[in-house]
Amino acid sequence: MVYITGDTHGDISLFKNPKLRKLTEDDILLVCGDFGFLWDGSEKEKAAIEKLSKKKYTICFIDGAHENFEMLNSYRPYRFKGGTAHKISQNIFHLMRGEIFTLCGKTFFCMGGGESDDLEMRNEALTTWSDEMPNAQEMQNGAENLKDVDYKVDYIITHEPPALAKDFIRLHSNTQMKLSPVNTYLQELMKNVEYDHWYFGSLHIDLQISKKMTAVFNEIIKIR
């Protein structure tokens, strides 16, 4: 089975959730961005990766806005479940932007990346900020891969939401929401792609946006 959760930000304690103890080697945990365990290459971080590598289940993640992209891109592209990924360890995979994967018999279109809301307060030297947002080539790659499957997938997994979802949250919570080019791109996907459900993680909330769209953060959602 596939399980969906939100940003982990390098917090190993999140993997102590009792729900995850039941997962087996046949299960996949999919993180909707900001995985965070590839950030500074410290001994603590390496120990965390080693610990996660001993889990029975497979851990897949899309990138968010808080990643060390230089470190991520140092891994060679690897064919995984029908799409292109970075193989971090035997059971940890970074699902690259615009790729479609077949996980447990279901198809997943994945598009990581987003705009940092704290960019001005962060040190440019720590990561490659230009890589946070999907570029034109990655967006085109996504469009071409979707065309190849007649614009039909079972699930869409993104870090950022489509623009409509941000508008929904803004109207219902009176919270200011900044739109970026990736929100607009994803809005076009929403109009043109047939899918069963869409999950995204950037807003750090657990909220059902509609019958077909969910913002996920702390929850661990089982795909049926």
mmCIF file of C-alpha atoms in Angstrom:
data_model
loop_
_atom_site.group_PDB
_atom_site.id
_atom_site.type_symbol
_atom_site.label_atom_id
_atom_site.label_comp_id
_atom_site.label_asym_id
_atom_site.label_seq_id
_atom_site.Cartn_x
_atom_site.Cartn_y
_atom_site.Cartn_z
ATOM 1 C CA MET A 1 0.000 0.000 0.000
ATOM 2 C CA VAL A 2 0.983 3.633 -0.467
ATOM 3 C CA TYR A 3 0.790 6.079 2.429
ATOM 4 C CA ILE A 4 0.939 9.860 1.990
ATOM 5 C CA THR A 5 2.298 12.350 4.509
ATOM 6 C CA GLY A 6 3.497 15.967 4.599
ATOM 7 C CA ASP A 7 6.817 17.736 5.071
ATOM 8 C CA THR A 8 9.221 15.972 7.420
ATOM 9 C CA HIS A 9 11.955 18.656 7.521
ATOM 10 C CA GLY A 10 14.602 16.194 8.692
ATOM 11 C CA ASP A 11 12.737 15.311 11.889
ATOM 12 C CA ILE A 12 13.501 11.656 12.595
ATOM 13 C CA SER A 13 10.969 11.567 15.451
ATOM 14 C CA LEU A 14 8.135 11.711 12.924
ATOM 15 C CA PHE A 15 9.043 8.203 11.832
ATOM 16 C CA LYS A 16 8.161 6.884 15.299
ATOM 17 C CA ASN A 17 4.477 7.304 14.497
ATOM 18 C CA PRO A 18 2.679 4.060 15.512
ATOM 19 C CA LYS A 19 0.998 3.929 12.093
ATOM 20 C CA LEU A 20 4.387 3.474 10.445
ATOM 21 C CA ARG A 21 5.345 0.532 12.648
ATOM 22 C CA LYS A 22 2.762 -1.567 10.847
ATOM 23 C CA LEU A 23 4.251 -0.961 7.411
ATOM 24 C CA THR A 24 5.976 -3.853 5.651
ATOM 25 C CA GLU A 25 8.421 -4.260 2.775
ATOM 26 C CA ASP A 26 5.445 -4.109 0.408
ATOM 27 C CA ASP A 27 4.486 -0.592 1.563
ATOM 28 C CA ILE A 28 5.596 2.865 0.412
ATOM 29 C CA LEU A 29 5.583 6.107 2.399
ATOM 30 C CA LEU A 30 5.397 9.133 0.089
ATOM 31 C CA VAL A 31 6.461 12.518 1.503
ATOM 32 C CA CYS A 32 4.977 15.629 -0.197
ATOM 33 C CA GLY A 33 8.151 17.724 -0.171
ATOM 34 C CA ASP A 34 10.691 19.201 2.257
ATOM 35 C CA PHE A 35 12.090 15.800 3.198
ATOM 36 C CA GLY A 36 14.997 17.594 4.838
ATOM 37 C CA PHE A 37 17.338 14.692 5.498
ATOM 38 C CA LEU A 38 19.763 15.858 2.811
ATOM 39 C CA TRP A 39 20.735 19.300 4.018
ATOM 40 C CA ASP A 40 24.196 19.733 5.535
ATOM 41 C CA GLY A 41 25.910 16.339 5.305
ATOM 42 C CA SER A 42 26.544 16.305 9.053
ATOM 43 C CA GLU A 43 27.250 13.129 10.995
ATOM 44 C CA LYS A 44 23.849 13.495 12.669
ATOM 45 C CA GLU A 45 22.186 13.678 9.289
ATOM 46 C CA LYS A 46 24.106 10.666 7.977
ATOM 47 C CA ALA A 47 23.044 8.710 11.051
ATOM 48 C CA ALA A 48 19.410 9.643 10.413
ATOM 49 C CA ILE A 49 19.624 8.459 6.794
ATOM 50 C CA GLU A 50 21.212 5.218 7.949
ATOM 51 C CA LYS A 51 18.401 4.713 10.446
ATOM 52 C CA LEU A 52 15.729 5.363 7.805
ATOM 53 C CA SER A 53 17.525 2.987 5.452
ATOM 54 C CA LYS A 54 16.835 0.174 7.892
ATOM 55 C CA LYS A 55 13.074 0.627 7.702
ATOM 56 C CA LYS A 56 11.192 -2.284 6.158
ATOM 57 C CA TYR A 57 9.162 -0.028 3.895
ATOM 58 C CA THR A 58 10.223 2.181 0.985
ATOM 59 C CA ILE A 59 10.428 5.950 1.518
ATOM 60 C CA CYS A 60 9.779 8.166 -1.503
ATOM 61 C CA PHE A 61 9.762 11.952 -1.472
ATOM 62 C CA ILE A 62 9.338 14.841 -3.823
ATOM 63 C CA ASP A 63 11.473 17.905 -3.176
ATOM 64 C CA GLY A 64 10.042 21.027 -1.607
ATOM 65 C CA ALA A 65 11.425 24.523 -1.178
ATOM 66 C CA HIS A 66 13.668 23.702 1.792
ATOM 67 C CA GLU A 67 16.158 21.268 0.299
ATOM 68 C CA ASN A 68 19.867 21.274 -0.458
ATOM 69 C CA PHE A 69 19.496 20.940 -4.221
ATOM 70 C CA GLU A 70 23.225 20.730 -4.828
ATOM 71 C CA MET A 71 23.316 17.646 -2.629
ATOM 72 C CA LEU A 72 20.164 16.153 -4.198
ATOM 73 C CA ASN A 73 21.461 16.679 -7.723
ATOM 74 C CA SER A 74 24.763 15.017 -6.893
ATOM 75 C CA TYR A 75 22.941 11.676 -7.135
ATOM 76 C CA ARG A 76 22.776 10.149 -10.599
ATOM 77 C CA PRO A 77 19.308 9.778 -12.185
ATOM 78 C CA TYR A 78 17.919 6.301 -11.610
ATOM 79 C CA ARG A 79 14.987 4.539 -13.284
ATOM 80 C CA PHE A 80 12.470 3.613 -10.613
ATOM 81 C CA LYS A 81 8.917 2.330 -10.990
ATOM 82 C CA GLY A 82 8.550 3.763 -14.488
ATOM 83 C CA GLY A 83 9.962 7.230 -13.769
ATOM 84 C CA THR A 84 13.261 8.972 -13.071
ATOM 85 C CA ALA A 85 14.433 9.289 -9.475
ATOM 86 C CA HIS A 86 17.511 9.797 -7.344
ATOM 87 C CA LYS A 87 18.359 6.682 -5.344
ATOM 88 C CA ILE A 88 19.480 7.900 -1.925
ATOM 89 C CA SER A 89 19.726 4.433 -0.380
ATOM 90 C CA GLN A 90 18.278 0.968 -0.951
ATOM 91 C CA ASN A 91 14.841 2.109 0.240
ATOM 92 C CA ILE A 92 14.906 5.920 -0.110
ATOM 93 C CA PHE A 93 14.132 7.605 -3.436
ATOM 94 C CA HIS A 94 13.752 11.221 -4.522
ATOM 95 C CA LEU A 95 10.997 11.309 -7.166
ATOM 96 C CA MET A 96 12.053 13.863 -9.746
ATOM 97 C CA ARG A 97 9.900 16.651 -11.166
ATOM 98 C CA GLY A 98 7.370 15.957 -13.882
ATOM 99 C CA GLU A 99 7.801 12.185 -13.685
ATOM 100 C CA ILE A 100 5.095 9.520 -13.498
ATOM 101 C CA PHE A 101 5.620 6.474 -11.270
ATOM 102 C CA THR A 102 3.630 3.284 -10.851
ATOM 103 C CA LEU A 103 3.483 2.498 -7.150
ATOM 104 C CA CYS A 104 1.512 -0.504 -5.905
ATOM 105 C CA GLY A 105 -0.394 -0.621 -9.169
ATOM 106 C CA LYS A 106 -1.398 3.079 -9.178
ATOM 107 C CA THR A 107 0.057 5.903 -11.257
ATOM 108 C CA PHE A 108 1.445 9.003 -9.550
ATOM 109 C CA PHE A 109 2.372 12.242 -11.322
ATOM 110 C CA CYS A 110 4.955 14.038 -9.183
ATOM 111 C CA MET A 111 6.040 17.670 -9.258
ATOM 112 C CA GLY A 112 8.248 18.922 -6.473
ATOM 113 C CA GLY A 113 9.527 22.437 -5.904
ATOM 114 C CA GLY A 114 8.083 25.678 -4.608
ATOM 115 C CA GLU A 115 8.882 29.172 -3.468
ATOM 116 C CA SER A 116 10.373 29.736 -0.011
ATOM 117 C CA ASP A 117 8.340 32.026 2.188
ATOM 118 C CA ASP A 118 11.467 32.778 4.242
ATOM 119 C CA LEU A 119 13.920 33.241 1.392
ATOM 120 C CA GLU A 120 15.032 36.712 2.454
ATOM 121 C CA MET A 121 16.015 35.437 5.907
ATOM 122 C CA ARG A 122 18.072 32.509 4.664
ATOM 123 C CA ASN A 123 21.705 32.256 3.607
ATOM 124 C CA GLU A 124 22.151 31.984 -0.163
ATOM 125 C CA ALA A 125 25.269 29.871 0.319
ATOM 126 C CA LEU A 126 23.378 27.035 2.002
ATOM 127 C CA THR A 127 21.563 25.863 -1.121
ATOM 128 C CA THR A 128 20.845 26.733 -4.733
ATOM 129 C CA TRP A 129 17.766 28.925 -4.521
ATOM 130 C CA SER A 130 17.236 29.012 -8.270
ATOM 131 C CA ASP A 131 16.516 25.277 -8.130
ATOM 132 C CA GLU A 132 13.671 25.628 -5.650
ATOM 133 C CA MET A 133 11.133 26.502 -8.340
ATOM 134 C CA PRO A 134 10.472 24.082 -11.211
ATOM 135 C CA ASN A 135 12.069 25.439 -14.367
ATOM 136 C CA ALA A 136 10.586 25.517 -17.866
ATOM 137 C CA GLN A 137 12.273 22.248 -18.844
ATOM 138 C CA GLU A 138 10.864 20.420 -15.819
ATOM 139 C CA MET A 139 7.380 21.773 -16.441
ATOM 140 C CA GLN A 140 7.629 20.756 -20.095
ATOM 141 C CA ASN A 141 8.818 17.316 -19.038
ATOM 142 C CA GLY A 142 5.713 16.993 -16.882
ATOM 143 C CA ALA A 143 3.436 18.090 -19.720
ATOM 144 C CA GLU A 144 5.014 15.626 -22.159
ATOM 145 C CA ASN A 145 4.811 12.727 -19.708
ATOM 146 C CA LEU A 146 1.147 13.479 -19.053
ATOM 147 C CA LYS A 147 0.483 13.618 -22.782
ATOM 148 C CA ASP A 148 2.018 10.159 -23.114
ATOM 149 C CA VAL A 149 -0.626 8.766 -20.718
ATOM 150 C CA ASP A 150 -3.492 10.711 -22.334
ATOM 151 C CA TYR A 151 -3.597 13.112 -19.368
ATOM 152 C CA LYS A 152 -4.869 10.414 -17.013
ATOM 153 C CA VAL A 153 -3.221 9.383 -13.739
ATOM 154 C CA ASP A 154 -4.534 7.979 -10.496
ATOM 155 C CA TYR A 155 -2.868 10.519 -8.199
ATOM 156 C CA ILE A 156 -1.091 13.868 -8.377
ATOM 157 C CA ILE A 157 1.557 14.538 -5.732
ATOM 158 C CA THR A 158 2.967 18.057 -5.464
ATOM 159 C CA HIS A 159 4.630 20.241 -2.878
ATOM 160 C CA GLU A 160 2.790 23.391 -3.909
ATOM 161 C CA PRO A 161 -0.974 23.454 -4.587
ATOM 162 C CA PRO A 162 -2.746 24.777 -7.658
ATOM 163 C CA ALA A 163 -3.779 28.431 -7.434
ATOM 164 C CA LEU A 164 -7.413 27.542 -6.743
ATOM 165 C CA ALA A 165 -6.478 25.741 -3.526
ATOM 166 C CA LYS A 166 -4.607 28.789 -2.232
ATOM 167 C CA ASP A 167 -7.611 30.958 -3.059
ATOM 168 C CA PHE A 168 -9.871 28.552 -1.154
ATOM 169 C CA ILE A 169 -7.702 28.685 1.963
ATOM 170 C CA ARG A 170 -7.344 32.461 1.750
ATOM 171 C CA LEU A 171 -11.118 32.951 1.576
ATOM 172 C CA HIS A 172 -11.898 30.536 4.403
ATOM 173 C CA SER A 173 -9.134 31.492 6.819
ATOM 174 C CA ASN A 174 -8.423 35.126 5.962
ATOM 175 C CA THR A 175 -4.785 34.092 5.530
ATOM 176 C CA GLN A 176 -2.636 35.886 2.974
ATOM 177 C CA MET A 177 -1.541 33.577 0.176
ATOM 178 C CA LYS A 178 1.153 34.469 -2.352
ATOM 179 C CA LEU A 179 0.805 32.937 -5.805
ATOM 180 C CA SER A 180 3.857 31.836 -7.758
ATOM 181 C CA PRO A 181 4.334 30.574 -11.331
ATOM 182 C CA VAL A 182 4.218 26.966 -10.140
ATOM 183 C CA ASN A 183 0.743 27.537 -8.641
ATOM 184 C CA THR A 184 -0.420 28.779 -12.025
ATOM 185 C CA TYR A 185 1.182 25.828 -13.811
ATOM 186 C CA LEU A 186 -0.510 23.387 -11.458
ATOM 187 C CA GLN A 187 -3.827 25.158 -11.970
ATOM 188 C CA GLU A 188 -3.568 24.378 -15.681
ATOM 189 C CA LEU A 189 -2.885 20.746 -14.836
ATOM 190 C CA MET A 190 -6.000 20.694 -12.698
ATOM 191 C CA LYS A 191 -8.053 21.805 -15.687
ATOM 192 C CA ASN A 192 -6.595 19.336 -18.163
ATOM 193 C CA VAL A 193 -5.635 16.164 -16.275
ATOM 194 C CA GLU A 194 -8.007 13.432 -15.178
ATOM 195 C CA TYR A 195 -7.079 12.139 -11.710
ATOM 196 C CA ASP A 196 -8.641 10.483 -8.673
ATOM 197 C CA HIS A 197 -7.001 12.577 -5.952
ATOM 198 C CA TRP A 198 -4.380 15.286 -5.469
ATOM 199 C CA TYR A 199 -2.185 15.655 -2.375
ATOM 200 C CA PHE A 200 0.172 18.540 -1.572
ATOM 201 C CA GLY A 201 2.256 19.478 1.472
ATOM 202 C CA SER A 202 3.634 23.029 1.361
ATOM 203 C CA LEU A 203 1.012 24.787 3.508
ATOM 204 C CA HIS A 204 1.682 22.710 6.646
ATOM 205 C CA ILE A 205 -1.973 21.946 7.320
ATOM 206 C CA ASP A 206 -4.178 18.872 7.227
ATOM 207 C CA LEU A 207 -7.247 19.973 5.305
ATOM 208 C CA GLN A 208 -9.689 18.492 2.823
ATOM 209 C CA ILE A 209 -9.865 21.127 0.083
ATOM 210 C CA SER A 210 -12.417 19.205 -2.013
ATOM 211 C CA LYS A 211 -13.482 15.646 -2.719
ATOM 212 C CA LYS A 212 -10.430 15.306 -4.937
ATOM 213 C CA MET A 213 -7.791 17.422 -3.183
ATOM 214 C CA THR A 214 -6.128 17.256 0.234
ATOM 215 C CA ALA A 215 -3.488 19.333 1.992
ATOM 216 C CA VAL A 216 -1.421 17.012 4.179
ATOM 217 C CA PHE A 217 1.065 17.703 6.949
ATOM 218 C CA ASN A 218 0.955 15.525 10.078
ATOM 219 C CA GLU A 219 -1.543 12.956 8.888
ATOM 220 C CA ILE A 220 -0.512 9.657 7.331
ATOM 221 C CA ILE A 221 -3.101 8.868 4.693
ATOM 222 C CA LYS A 222 -3.543 5.376 3.307
ATOM 223 C CA ILE A 223 -4.271 5.171 -0.415
ATOM 224 C CA ARG A 224 -7.135 2.755 -1.005
#
